[in-house]
Steps between C-alpha positions, in 0.01 A plus 500: 500500500165372360282285721371158395207536738167524313299819526228509766171407327216715637128490425338822375162596358561648155158668530666734754719691255587862580667548161567270202826392669411539870298253711411503869708250697444516877354708783764359733879492521519131412311255278499120471639367176362205301705262719365643826822682587461848651667757274585837655426770245727795434559759232693346209432132574464309171209254508302270274126563523210286387122482490262216421367483145369244251587430138245477217426137593434585865832357623709685762749740338618759753577857406862576595742792502827611655521835673651715770338580835438869566317701762141597413465877474143501367257715700185362337307178556821300564660721764456224762750281310865535601680321213460474123688314229633687194477247216803468273506567124410137420153574637238252616494167320349155537721226643438295186675772295826399666447129442436538126769765440788347696 
């Protein structure tokens, strides 16, 4: 049965990409969402992620994506991070893309 509960909305830094569809999420087992609620992370959790950005006029226009939480297996510079987010096929878009295309 589908849930009507919105996806947890978690802040990420899209400069911390391990692959074109994989971004670092958290060093810890939980992360606060945009509403201040503590979200316990686990393999397979579907989340909405966002990062601050500006449009061409300098107005706020967050970068957003939907993805799935997975364990970080990287042994390089990011090995201290426990969780990543695998971004879905829709990719990373600006919030305004959804307002003009809906």
